[in-house]
Short mmCIF file of C-alpha atoms in Angstrom, two decimals:
data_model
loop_
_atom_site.label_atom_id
_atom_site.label_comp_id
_atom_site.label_asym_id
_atom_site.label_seq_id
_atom_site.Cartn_x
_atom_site.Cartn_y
_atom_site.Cartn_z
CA UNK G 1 -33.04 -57.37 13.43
CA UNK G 2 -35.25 -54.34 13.80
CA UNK G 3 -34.29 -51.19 11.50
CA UNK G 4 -33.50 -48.01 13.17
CA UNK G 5 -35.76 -44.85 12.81
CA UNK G 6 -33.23 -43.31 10.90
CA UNK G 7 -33.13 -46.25 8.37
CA UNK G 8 -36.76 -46.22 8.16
CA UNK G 9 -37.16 -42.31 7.53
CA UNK G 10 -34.52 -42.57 4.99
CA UNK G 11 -36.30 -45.77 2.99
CA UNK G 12 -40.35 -43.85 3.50
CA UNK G 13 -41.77 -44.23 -0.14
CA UNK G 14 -42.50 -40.60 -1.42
CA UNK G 15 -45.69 -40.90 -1.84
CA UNK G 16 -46.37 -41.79 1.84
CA UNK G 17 -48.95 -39.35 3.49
CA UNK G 18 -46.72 -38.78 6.74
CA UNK G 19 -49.18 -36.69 8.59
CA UNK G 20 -51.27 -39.44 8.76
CA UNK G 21 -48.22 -40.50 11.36
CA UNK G 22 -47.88 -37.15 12.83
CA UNK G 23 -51.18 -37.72 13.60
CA UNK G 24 -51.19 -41.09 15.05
CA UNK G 25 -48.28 -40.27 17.70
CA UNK G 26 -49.78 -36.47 18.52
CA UNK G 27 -53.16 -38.26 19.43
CA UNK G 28 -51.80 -40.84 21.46
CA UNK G 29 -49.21 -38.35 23.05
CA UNK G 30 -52.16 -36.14 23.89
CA UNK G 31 -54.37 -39.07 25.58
CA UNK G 32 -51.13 -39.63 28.00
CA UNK G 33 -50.42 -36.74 28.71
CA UNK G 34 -54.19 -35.63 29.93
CA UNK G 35 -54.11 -38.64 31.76
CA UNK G 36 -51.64 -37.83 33.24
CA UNK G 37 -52.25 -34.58 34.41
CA UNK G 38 -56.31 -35.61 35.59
CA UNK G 39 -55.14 -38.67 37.58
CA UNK G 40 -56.16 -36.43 41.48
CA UNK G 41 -54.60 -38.95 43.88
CA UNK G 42 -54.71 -38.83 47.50
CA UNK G 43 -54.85 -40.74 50.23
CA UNK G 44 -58.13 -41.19 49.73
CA UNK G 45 -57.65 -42.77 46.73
CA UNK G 46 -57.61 -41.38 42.86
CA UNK G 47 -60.09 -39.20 41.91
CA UNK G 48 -60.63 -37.05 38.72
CA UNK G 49 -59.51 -33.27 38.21
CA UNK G 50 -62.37 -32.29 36.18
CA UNK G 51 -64.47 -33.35 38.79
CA UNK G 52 -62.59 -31.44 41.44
CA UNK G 53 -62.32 -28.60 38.91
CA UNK G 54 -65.50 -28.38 36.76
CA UNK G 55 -64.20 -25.92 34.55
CA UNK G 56 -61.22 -27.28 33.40
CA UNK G 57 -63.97 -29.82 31.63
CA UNK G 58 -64.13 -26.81 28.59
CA UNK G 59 -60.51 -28.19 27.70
CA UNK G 60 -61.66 -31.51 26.73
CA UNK G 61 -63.09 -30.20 23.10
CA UNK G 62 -59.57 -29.63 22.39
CA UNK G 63 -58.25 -32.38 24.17
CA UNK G 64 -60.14 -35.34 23.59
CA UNK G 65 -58.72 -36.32 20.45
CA UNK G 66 -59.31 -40.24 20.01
CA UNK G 67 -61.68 -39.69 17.36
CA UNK G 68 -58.27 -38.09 15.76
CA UNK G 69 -56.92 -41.99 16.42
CA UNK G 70 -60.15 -43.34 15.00
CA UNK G 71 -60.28 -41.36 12.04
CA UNK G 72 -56.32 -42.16 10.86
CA UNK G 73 -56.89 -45.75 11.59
CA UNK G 74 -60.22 -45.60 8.98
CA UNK G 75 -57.64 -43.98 6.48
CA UNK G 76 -54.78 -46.49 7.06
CA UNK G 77 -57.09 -49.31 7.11
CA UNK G 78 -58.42 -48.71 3.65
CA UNK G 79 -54.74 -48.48 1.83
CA UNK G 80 -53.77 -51.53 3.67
CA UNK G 81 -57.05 -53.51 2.51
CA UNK G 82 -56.95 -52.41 -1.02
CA UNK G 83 -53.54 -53.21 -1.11
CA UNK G 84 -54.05 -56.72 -0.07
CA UNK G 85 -56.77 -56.94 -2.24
CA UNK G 86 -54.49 -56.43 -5.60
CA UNK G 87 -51.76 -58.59 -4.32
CA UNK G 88 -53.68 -61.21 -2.59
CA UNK G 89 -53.56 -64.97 -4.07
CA UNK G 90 -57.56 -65.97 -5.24
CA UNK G 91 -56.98 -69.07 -3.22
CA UNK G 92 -56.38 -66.93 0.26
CA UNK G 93 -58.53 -65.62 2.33
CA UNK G 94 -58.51 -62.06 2.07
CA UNK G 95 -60.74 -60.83 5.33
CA UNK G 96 -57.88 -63.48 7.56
CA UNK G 97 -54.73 -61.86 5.71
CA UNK G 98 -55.96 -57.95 6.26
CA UNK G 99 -56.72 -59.08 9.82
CA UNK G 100 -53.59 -60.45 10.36
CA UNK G 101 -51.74 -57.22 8.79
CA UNK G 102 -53.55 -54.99 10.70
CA UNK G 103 -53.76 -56.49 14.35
CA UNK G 104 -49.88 -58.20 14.55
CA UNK G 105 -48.57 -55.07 15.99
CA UNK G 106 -51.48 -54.07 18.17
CA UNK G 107 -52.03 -57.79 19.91
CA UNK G 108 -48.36 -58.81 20.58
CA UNK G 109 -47.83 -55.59 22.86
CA UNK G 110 -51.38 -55.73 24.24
CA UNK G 111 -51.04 -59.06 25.72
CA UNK G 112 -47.75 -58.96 26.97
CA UNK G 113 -49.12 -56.09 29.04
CA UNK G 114 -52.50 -57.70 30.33
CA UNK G 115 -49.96 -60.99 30.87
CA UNK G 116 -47.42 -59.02 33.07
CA UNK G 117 -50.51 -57.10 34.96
CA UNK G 118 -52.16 -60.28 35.63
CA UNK G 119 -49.21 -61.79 37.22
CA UNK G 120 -48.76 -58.90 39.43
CA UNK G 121 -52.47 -58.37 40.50
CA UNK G 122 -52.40 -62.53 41.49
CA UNK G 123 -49.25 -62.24 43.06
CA UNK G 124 -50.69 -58.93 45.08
CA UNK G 125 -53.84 -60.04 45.83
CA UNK G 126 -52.45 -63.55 47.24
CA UNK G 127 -49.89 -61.94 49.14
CA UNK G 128 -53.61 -60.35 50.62
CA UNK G 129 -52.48 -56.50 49.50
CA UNK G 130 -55.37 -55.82 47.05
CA UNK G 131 -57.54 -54.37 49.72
CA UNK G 132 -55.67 -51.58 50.11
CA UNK G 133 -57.36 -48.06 48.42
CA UNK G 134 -54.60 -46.78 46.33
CA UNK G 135 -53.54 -50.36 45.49
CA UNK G 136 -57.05 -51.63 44.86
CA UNK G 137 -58.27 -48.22 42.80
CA UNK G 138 -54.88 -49.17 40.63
CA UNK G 139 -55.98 -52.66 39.97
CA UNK G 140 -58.69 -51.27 38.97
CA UNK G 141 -58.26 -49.02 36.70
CA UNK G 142 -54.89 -49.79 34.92
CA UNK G 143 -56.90 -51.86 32.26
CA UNK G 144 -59.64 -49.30 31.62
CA UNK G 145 -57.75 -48.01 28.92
CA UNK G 146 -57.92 -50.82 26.77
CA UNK G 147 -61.52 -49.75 25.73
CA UNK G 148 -59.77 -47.92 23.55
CA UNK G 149 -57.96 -51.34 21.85
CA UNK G 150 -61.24 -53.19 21.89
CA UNK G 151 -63.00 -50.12 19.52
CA UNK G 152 -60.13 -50.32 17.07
CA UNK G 153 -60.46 -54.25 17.01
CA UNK G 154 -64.13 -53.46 16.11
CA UNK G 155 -63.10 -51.22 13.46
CA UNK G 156 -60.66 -53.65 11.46
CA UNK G 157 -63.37 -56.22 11.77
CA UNK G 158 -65.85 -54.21 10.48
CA UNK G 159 -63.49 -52.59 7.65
CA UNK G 160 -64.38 -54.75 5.04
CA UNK G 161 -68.03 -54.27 4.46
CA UNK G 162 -67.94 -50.52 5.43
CA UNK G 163 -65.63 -50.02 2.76
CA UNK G 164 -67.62 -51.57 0.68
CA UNK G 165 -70.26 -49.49 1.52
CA UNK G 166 -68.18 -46.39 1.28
CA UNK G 167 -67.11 -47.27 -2.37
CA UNK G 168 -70.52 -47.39 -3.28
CA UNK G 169 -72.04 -44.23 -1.49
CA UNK G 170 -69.35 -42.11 -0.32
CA UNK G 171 -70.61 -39.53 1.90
CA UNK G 172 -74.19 -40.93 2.20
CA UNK G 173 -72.32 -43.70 4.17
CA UNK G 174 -70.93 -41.80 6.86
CA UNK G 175 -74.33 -39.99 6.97
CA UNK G 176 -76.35 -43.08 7.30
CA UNK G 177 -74.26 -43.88 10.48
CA UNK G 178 -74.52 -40.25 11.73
CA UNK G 179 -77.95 -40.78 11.43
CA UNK G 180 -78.17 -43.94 13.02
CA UNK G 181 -76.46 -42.73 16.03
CA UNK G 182 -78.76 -40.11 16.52
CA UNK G 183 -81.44 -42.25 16.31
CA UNK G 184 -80.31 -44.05 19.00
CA UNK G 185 -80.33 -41.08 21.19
CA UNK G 186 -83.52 -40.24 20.31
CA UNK G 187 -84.91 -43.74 21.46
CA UNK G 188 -82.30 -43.73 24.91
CA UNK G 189 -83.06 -40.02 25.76
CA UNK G 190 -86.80 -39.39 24.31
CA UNK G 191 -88.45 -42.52 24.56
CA UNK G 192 -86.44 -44.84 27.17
CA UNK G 193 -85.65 -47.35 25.17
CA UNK G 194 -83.23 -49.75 27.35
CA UNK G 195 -79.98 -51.06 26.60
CA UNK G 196 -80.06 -49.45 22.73
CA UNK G 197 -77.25 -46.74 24.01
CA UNK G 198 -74.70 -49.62 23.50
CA UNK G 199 -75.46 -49.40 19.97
CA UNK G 200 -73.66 -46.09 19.74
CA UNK G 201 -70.25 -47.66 20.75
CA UNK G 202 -70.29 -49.18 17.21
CA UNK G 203 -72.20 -46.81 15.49
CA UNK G 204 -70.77 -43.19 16.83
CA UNK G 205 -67.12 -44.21 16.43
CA UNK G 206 -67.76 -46.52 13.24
CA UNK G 207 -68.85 -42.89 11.70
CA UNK G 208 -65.30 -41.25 12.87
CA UNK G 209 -63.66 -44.29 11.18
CA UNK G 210 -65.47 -44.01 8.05
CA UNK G 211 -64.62 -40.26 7.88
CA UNK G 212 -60.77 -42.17 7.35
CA UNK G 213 -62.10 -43.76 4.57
CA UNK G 214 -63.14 -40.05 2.98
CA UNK G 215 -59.76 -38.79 3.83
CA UNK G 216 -58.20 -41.72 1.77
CA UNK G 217 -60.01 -41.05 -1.36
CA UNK G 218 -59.12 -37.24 -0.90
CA UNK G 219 -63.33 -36.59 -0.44
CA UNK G 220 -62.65 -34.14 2.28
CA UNK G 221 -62.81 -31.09 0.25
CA UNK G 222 -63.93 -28.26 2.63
CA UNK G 223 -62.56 -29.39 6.51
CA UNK G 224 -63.74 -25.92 7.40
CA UNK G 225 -67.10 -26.47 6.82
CA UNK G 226 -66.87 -29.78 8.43
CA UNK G 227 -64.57 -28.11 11.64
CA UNK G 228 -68.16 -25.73 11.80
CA UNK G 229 -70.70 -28.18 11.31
CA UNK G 230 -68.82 -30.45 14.05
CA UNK G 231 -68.26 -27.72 16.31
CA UNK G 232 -71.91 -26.05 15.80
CA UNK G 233 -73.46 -29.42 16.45
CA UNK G 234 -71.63 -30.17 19.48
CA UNK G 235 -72.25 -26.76 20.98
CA UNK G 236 -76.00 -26.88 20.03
CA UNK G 237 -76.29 -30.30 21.71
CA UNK G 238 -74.76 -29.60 24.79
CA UNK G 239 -76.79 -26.05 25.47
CA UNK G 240 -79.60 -27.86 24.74
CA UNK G 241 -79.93 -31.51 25.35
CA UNK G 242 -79.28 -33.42 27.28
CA UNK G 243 -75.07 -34.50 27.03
CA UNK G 244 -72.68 -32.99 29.59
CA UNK G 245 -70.08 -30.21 28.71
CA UNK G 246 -67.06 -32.81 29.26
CA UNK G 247 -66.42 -34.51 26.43
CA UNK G 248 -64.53 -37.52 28.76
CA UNK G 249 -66.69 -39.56 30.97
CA UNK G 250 -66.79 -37.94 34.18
CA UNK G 251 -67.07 -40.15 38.04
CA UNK G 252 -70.83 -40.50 38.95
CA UNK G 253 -72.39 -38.45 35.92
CA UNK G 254 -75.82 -39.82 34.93
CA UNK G 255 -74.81 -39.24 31.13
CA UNK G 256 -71.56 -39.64 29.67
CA UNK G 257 -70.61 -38.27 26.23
CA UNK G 258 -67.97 -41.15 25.97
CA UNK G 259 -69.58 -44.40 27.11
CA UNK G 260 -71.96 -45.38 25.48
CA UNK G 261 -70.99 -42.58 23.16
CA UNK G 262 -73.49 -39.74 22.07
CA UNK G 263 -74.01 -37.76 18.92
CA UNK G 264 -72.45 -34.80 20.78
CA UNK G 265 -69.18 -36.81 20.66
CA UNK G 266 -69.75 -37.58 17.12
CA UNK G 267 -69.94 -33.87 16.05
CA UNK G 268 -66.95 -33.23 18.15
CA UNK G 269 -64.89 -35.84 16.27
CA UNK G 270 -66.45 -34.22 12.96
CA UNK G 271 -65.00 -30.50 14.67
CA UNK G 272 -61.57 -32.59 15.51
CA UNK G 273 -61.04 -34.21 12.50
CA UNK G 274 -62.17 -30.96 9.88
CA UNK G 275 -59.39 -29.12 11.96
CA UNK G 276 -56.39 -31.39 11.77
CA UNK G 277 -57.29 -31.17 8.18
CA UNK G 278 -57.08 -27.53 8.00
CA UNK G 279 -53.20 -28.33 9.78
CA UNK G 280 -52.19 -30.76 7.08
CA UNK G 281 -50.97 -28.46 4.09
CA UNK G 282 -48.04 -26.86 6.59
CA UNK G 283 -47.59 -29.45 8.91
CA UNK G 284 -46.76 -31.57 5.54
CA UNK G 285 -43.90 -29.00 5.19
CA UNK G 286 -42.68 -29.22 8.19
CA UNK G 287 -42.71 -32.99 8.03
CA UNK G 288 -40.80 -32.96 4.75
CA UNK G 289 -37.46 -31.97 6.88
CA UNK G 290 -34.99 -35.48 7.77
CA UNK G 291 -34.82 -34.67 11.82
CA UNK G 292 -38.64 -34.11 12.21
CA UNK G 293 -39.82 -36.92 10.30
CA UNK G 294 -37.33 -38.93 11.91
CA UNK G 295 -38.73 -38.16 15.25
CA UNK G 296 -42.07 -39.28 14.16
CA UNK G 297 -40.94 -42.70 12.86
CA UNK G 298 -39.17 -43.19 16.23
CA UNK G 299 -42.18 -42.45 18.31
CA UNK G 300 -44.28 -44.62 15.93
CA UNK G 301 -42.54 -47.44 16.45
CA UNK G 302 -43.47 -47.16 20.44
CA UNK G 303 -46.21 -45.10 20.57
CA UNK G 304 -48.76 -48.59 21.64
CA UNK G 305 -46.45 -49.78 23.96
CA UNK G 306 -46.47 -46.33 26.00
CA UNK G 307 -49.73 -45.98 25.83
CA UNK G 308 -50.26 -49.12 27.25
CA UNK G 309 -47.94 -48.63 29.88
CA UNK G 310 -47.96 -44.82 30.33
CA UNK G 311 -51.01 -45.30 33.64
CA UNK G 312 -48.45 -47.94 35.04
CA UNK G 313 -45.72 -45.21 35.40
CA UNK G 314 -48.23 -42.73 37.10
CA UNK G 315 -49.24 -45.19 39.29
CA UNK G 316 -45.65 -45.69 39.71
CA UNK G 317 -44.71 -42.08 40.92
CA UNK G 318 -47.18 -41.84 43.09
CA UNK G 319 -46.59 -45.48 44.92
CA UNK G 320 -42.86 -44.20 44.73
CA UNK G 321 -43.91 -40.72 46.33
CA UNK G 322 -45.87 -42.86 49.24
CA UNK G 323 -42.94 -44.99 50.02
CA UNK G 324 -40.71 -41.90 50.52
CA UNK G 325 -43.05 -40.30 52.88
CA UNK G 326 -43.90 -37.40 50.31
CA UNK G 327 -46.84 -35.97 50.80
CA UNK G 328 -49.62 -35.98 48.74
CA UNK G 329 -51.41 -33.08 48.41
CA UNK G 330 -55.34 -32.16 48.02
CA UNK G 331 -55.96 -32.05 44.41
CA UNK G 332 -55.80 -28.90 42.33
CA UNK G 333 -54.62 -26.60 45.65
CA UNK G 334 -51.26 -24.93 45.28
CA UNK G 335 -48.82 -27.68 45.96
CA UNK G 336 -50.60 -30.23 43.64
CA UNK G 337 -50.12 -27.90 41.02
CA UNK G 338 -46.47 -27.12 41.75
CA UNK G 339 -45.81 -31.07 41.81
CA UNK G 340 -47.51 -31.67 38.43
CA UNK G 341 -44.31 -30.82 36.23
CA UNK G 342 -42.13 -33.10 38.51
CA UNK G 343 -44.60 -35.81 38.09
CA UNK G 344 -45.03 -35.52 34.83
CA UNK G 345 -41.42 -35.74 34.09
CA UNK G 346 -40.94 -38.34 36.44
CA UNK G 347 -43.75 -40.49 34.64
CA UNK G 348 -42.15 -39.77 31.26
CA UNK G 349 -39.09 -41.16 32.82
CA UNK G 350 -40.80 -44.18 33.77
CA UNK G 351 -42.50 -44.87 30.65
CA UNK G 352 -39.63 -44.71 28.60
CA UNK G 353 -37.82 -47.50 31.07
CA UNK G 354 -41.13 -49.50 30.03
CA UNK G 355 -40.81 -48.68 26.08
CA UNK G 356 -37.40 -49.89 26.56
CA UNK G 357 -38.56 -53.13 28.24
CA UNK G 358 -41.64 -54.30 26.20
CA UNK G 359 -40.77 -52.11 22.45
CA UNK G 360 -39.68 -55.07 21.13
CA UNK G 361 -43.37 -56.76 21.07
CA UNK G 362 -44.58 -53.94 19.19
CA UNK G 363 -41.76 -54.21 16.49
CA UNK G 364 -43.13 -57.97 15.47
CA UNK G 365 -41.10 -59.39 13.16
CA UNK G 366 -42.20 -60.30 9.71
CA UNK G 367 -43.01 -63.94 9.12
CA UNK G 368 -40.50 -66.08 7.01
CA UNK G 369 -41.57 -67.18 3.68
CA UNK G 370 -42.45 -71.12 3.78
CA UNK G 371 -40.82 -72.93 1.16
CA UNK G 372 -42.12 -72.88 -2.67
CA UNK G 373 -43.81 -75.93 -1.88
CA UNK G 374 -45.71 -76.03 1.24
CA UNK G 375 -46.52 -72.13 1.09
CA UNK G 376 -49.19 -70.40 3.05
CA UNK G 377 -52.55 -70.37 1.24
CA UNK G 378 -55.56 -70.38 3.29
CA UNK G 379 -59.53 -71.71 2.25
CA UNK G 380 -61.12 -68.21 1.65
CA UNK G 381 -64.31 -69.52 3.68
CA UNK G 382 -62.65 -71.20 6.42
CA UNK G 383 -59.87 -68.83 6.85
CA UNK G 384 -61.96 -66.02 7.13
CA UNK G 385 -64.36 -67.26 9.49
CA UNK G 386 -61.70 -68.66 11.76
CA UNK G 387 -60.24 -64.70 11.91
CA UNK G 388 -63.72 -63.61 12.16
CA UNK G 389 -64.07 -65.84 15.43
CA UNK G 390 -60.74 -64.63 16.50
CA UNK G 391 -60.70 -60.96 16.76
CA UNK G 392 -64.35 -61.35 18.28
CA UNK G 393 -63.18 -63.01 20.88
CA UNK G 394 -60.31 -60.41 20.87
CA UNK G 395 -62.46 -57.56 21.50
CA UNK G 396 -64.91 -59.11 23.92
CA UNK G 397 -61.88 -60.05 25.68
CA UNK G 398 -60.46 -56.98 25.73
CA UNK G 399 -63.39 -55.05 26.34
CA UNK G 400 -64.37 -57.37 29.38
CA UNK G 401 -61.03 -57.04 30.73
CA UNK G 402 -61.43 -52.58 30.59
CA UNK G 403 -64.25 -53.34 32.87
CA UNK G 404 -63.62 -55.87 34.71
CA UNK G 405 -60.21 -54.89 35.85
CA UNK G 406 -57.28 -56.80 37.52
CA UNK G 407 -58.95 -56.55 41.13
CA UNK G 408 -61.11 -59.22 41.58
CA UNK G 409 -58.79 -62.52 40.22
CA UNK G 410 -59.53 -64.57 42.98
CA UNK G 411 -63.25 -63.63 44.55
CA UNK G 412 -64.81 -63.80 40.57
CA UNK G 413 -65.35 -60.04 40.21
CA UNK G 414 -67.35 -59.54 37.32
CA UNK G 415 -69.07 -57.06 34.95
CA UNK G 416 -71.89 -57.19 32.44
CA UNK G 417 -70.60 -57.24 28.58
CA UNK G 418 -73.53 -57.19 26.43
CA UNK G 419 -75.83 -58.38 29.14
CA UNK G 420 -73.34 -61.25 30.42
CA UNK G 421 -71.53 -61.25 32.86
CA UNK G 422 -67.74 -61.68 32.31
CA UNK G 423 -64.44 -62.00 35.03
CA UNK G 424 -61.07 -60.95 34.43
CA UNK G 425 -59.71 -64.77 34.26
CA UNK G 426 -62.78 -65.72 31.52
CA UNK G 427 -61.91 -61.99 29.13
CA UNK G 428 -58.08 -62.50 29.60
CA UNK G 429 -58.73 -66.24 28.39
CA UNK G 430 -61.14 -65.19 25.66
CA UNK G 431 -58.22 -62.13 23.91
CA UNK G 432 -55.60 -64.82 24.37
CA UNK G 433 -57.66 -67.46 22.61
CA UNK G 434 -58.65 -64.86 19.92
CA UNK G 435 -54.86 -63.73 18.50
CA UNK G 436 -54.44 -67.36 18.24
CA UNK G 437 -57.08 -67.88 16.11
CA UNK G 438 -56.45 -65.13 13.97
CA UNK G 439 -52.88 -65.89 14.17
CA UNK G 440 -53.59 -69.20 12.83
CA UNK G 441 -56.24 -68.08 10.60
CA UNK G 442 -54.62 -68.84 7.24
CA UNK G 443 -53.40 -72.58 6.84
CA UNK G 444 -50.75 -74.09 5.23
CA UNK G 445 -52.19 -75.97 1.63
CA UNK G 446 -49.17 -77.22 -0.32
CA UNK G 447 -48.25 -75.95 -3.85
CA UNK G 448 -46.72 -78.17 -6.47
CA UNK G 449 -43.73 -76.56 -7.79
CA UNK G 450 -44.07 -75.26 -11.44
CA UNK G 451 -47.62 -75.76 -11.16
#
């Protein structure tokens, strides 16, 4: 049986950093919500509000918060390693247990979505509706947000070594990635070097994540000066080279800060995260009272499974608004602004009916204890290479799948991954194939009793 929020709240050890939490929900909450709000559909299809509205594209510095995301999941993945790491049995593979810790509750509710979309998209596009443009600009995009999942996969993979790394140089670390990833702008933008932007989706957001790591070993003395550097940098790059002003990838834009990313994203997540740090001290107060950290525990336990499903409610309004004959207006004229609140609640609405559906994939259940003497202990060498194998296959999966989308089942759509091409049928294969592996990453060797 899963334990209510209020049960939770009240058993939170004291020492538990529960803005680390705050944070976690309020970046996720944000990401809807502007998604929300810059989905411009029409008839014509769905466009983009920035692009419709250029200089709304100034509100993405405040806005764009997944290196927020990035940067707690760096923190919480270095307590949950080092934790493993005093409590782990010699004979155990330690990389295949902190993989399994850390990906149980992301995977379960990821699938199940990509599982239920798939169904739908075959049973559309047999049923020969997938032509259509608002049905075939859905199928499209509904899975592009699982870049996102893909990056954070790549982060717990990596976590090992990088703390490793960390441990042993601290800030020079994170600097040798910064400078890395501007490196590799120098060779894309100065020199036209192909193909080494793709570098920067490890190396840009593998910085943010290692800025976690900091934040865990309380190194982040002076967020101000970090906020400034970040937000100097950023401003710097932008009035002068050659990165957009939105800090979201924008439809048709030669460069895009996001993907690949760019160093101007990087010193935007070093602005982001320098100024949530600035917020801890009082939001920690604030935090400290039973109904608001209550709330946070509550939207913690469902925050993945909205996010995953929070584009399928939007899409849902608006296919709901189309069957009832309501018009759609232009985007960003009067009446598309006077319909946004309705929508948004309406969406909301909808997204809750899906937490309600799917939460209880997110809330996995902890695995029994096998009996005294047959209990779990895996080969260190094989069980870690048979998780390494597994949440690579995870993330190309997942990746493939964000570009791929659900649109092209049947006539073998596909999209380049690392200079191979990839369909939706081959990456939905590959992620499923990947949590079992990792799943199955530590097996069973038997342990005499007594002995």
């Amino acid at each position: 049986m899963t334990a209510s929020a209020r049960d939770l709240a009240l058993a939170t050890p004291p020492g538990r950093d529960r803005y680390v939490d705050l944070l976690r929900v309020a970046s996720l909450g944000t990401v809807i919500a502007g998604h929300w709000l810059m989905a411009a559909v029409s008839g014509d299809g769905i466009g983009n509000l920035l692009a419709v509205v250029p200089g709304l594209q100034l509100l993405t510095w405040a806005l764009q918060v997944m290196p927020v995301f990035f940067f707690v999941g760096g923190f919480s993945h270095a307590l949950c390693y080092r934790s493993l790491a005093r409590r782990n049995d010699p004979g155990a593979s330690l990389y295949a247990a902190f993989l399994r810790a850390r990906l149980r509750r992301l995977l379960r509710p990821t699938l199940v979505f990509v599982l239920v979309w798939a169904a739908a998209a075959l049973a559309v596009q047999l049923a020969g509706h997938g032509g259509g443009r608002l049905t075939g600009a859905a199928l499209r995009m509904v899975t592009q947000p699982l870049w996102f999942i893909g990056i954070y996969l790549a982060m717990v993979a990596f976590t090992p070594p990088l703390l490793k790394l960390h441990e042993r140089h601290g800030w020079a670390a994170f600097a040798a990635l910064t400078g890395a990833a501007a490196l590799v702008d120098v060779l894309r933008f100065a020199c036209g070097v192909p193909y080494v932007e793709f570098l920067n989706f490890a190396l840009v957001w593998l910085a943010v994540h290692q800025l976690g790591f900091l934040r865990a070993d309380g190194r982040i003395r002076r967020p101000a000066l970090l906020a400034a550097a970040g937000l100097a940098g950023a401003v710097l790059l932008v009035a002068y080279g050659p990165y957009p002003l939105s800090m979201v990838g924008m439809p048709g834009e030669k460069v895009s800060n996001m993907a690949p990313p760019t160093l101007a994203l990087l010193a935007h997540g070093m602005w982001l995260v320098g100024a949530v740090q600035l917020l801890a001290r009082p939001a920690a107060v604030r935090l400290e009272r039973p109904r608001v950290w209550r709330a946070v525990v509550a939207a913690n336990g469902v925050a993945m499974t909205a996010f995953l499903w929070h584009l399928t409610a939007m899409l849902g309004v608006y296919g709901a608004q189309l069957a009832l004959g309501v018009d759609l207006p232009a985007p960003a004229g009067a009446a598309w602004w006077a319909q946004v609140p309705v929508r948004i609640l309406a969406a909301s609405a909808l997204t809750a009916a899906f937490v309600a559906l799917f939460r209880r994939f997110e809330a996995a259940p902890a695995a029994p204890a096998a009996p005294a003497e047959s209990r779990t202990a895996a080969a260190g060498g094989a069980g870690g290479l048979v998780a390494a194998l597994g949440i690579t296959l995870c993330l190309l999966g997942i990746l493939g799948l964000s570009m791929t989308g659900l649109g092209g089942l049947l006539d073998g759509h596909s999209a380049t991954l690392i200079a191979f091409p990839v369909t939706a049928p081959v990456a939905i294969g590959m992620a499923l194939a990947g949590a079992l592996l990792v799943e199955r990453s530590a097996p069973a060797r038997t342990v005499t009793l007594g002995g």
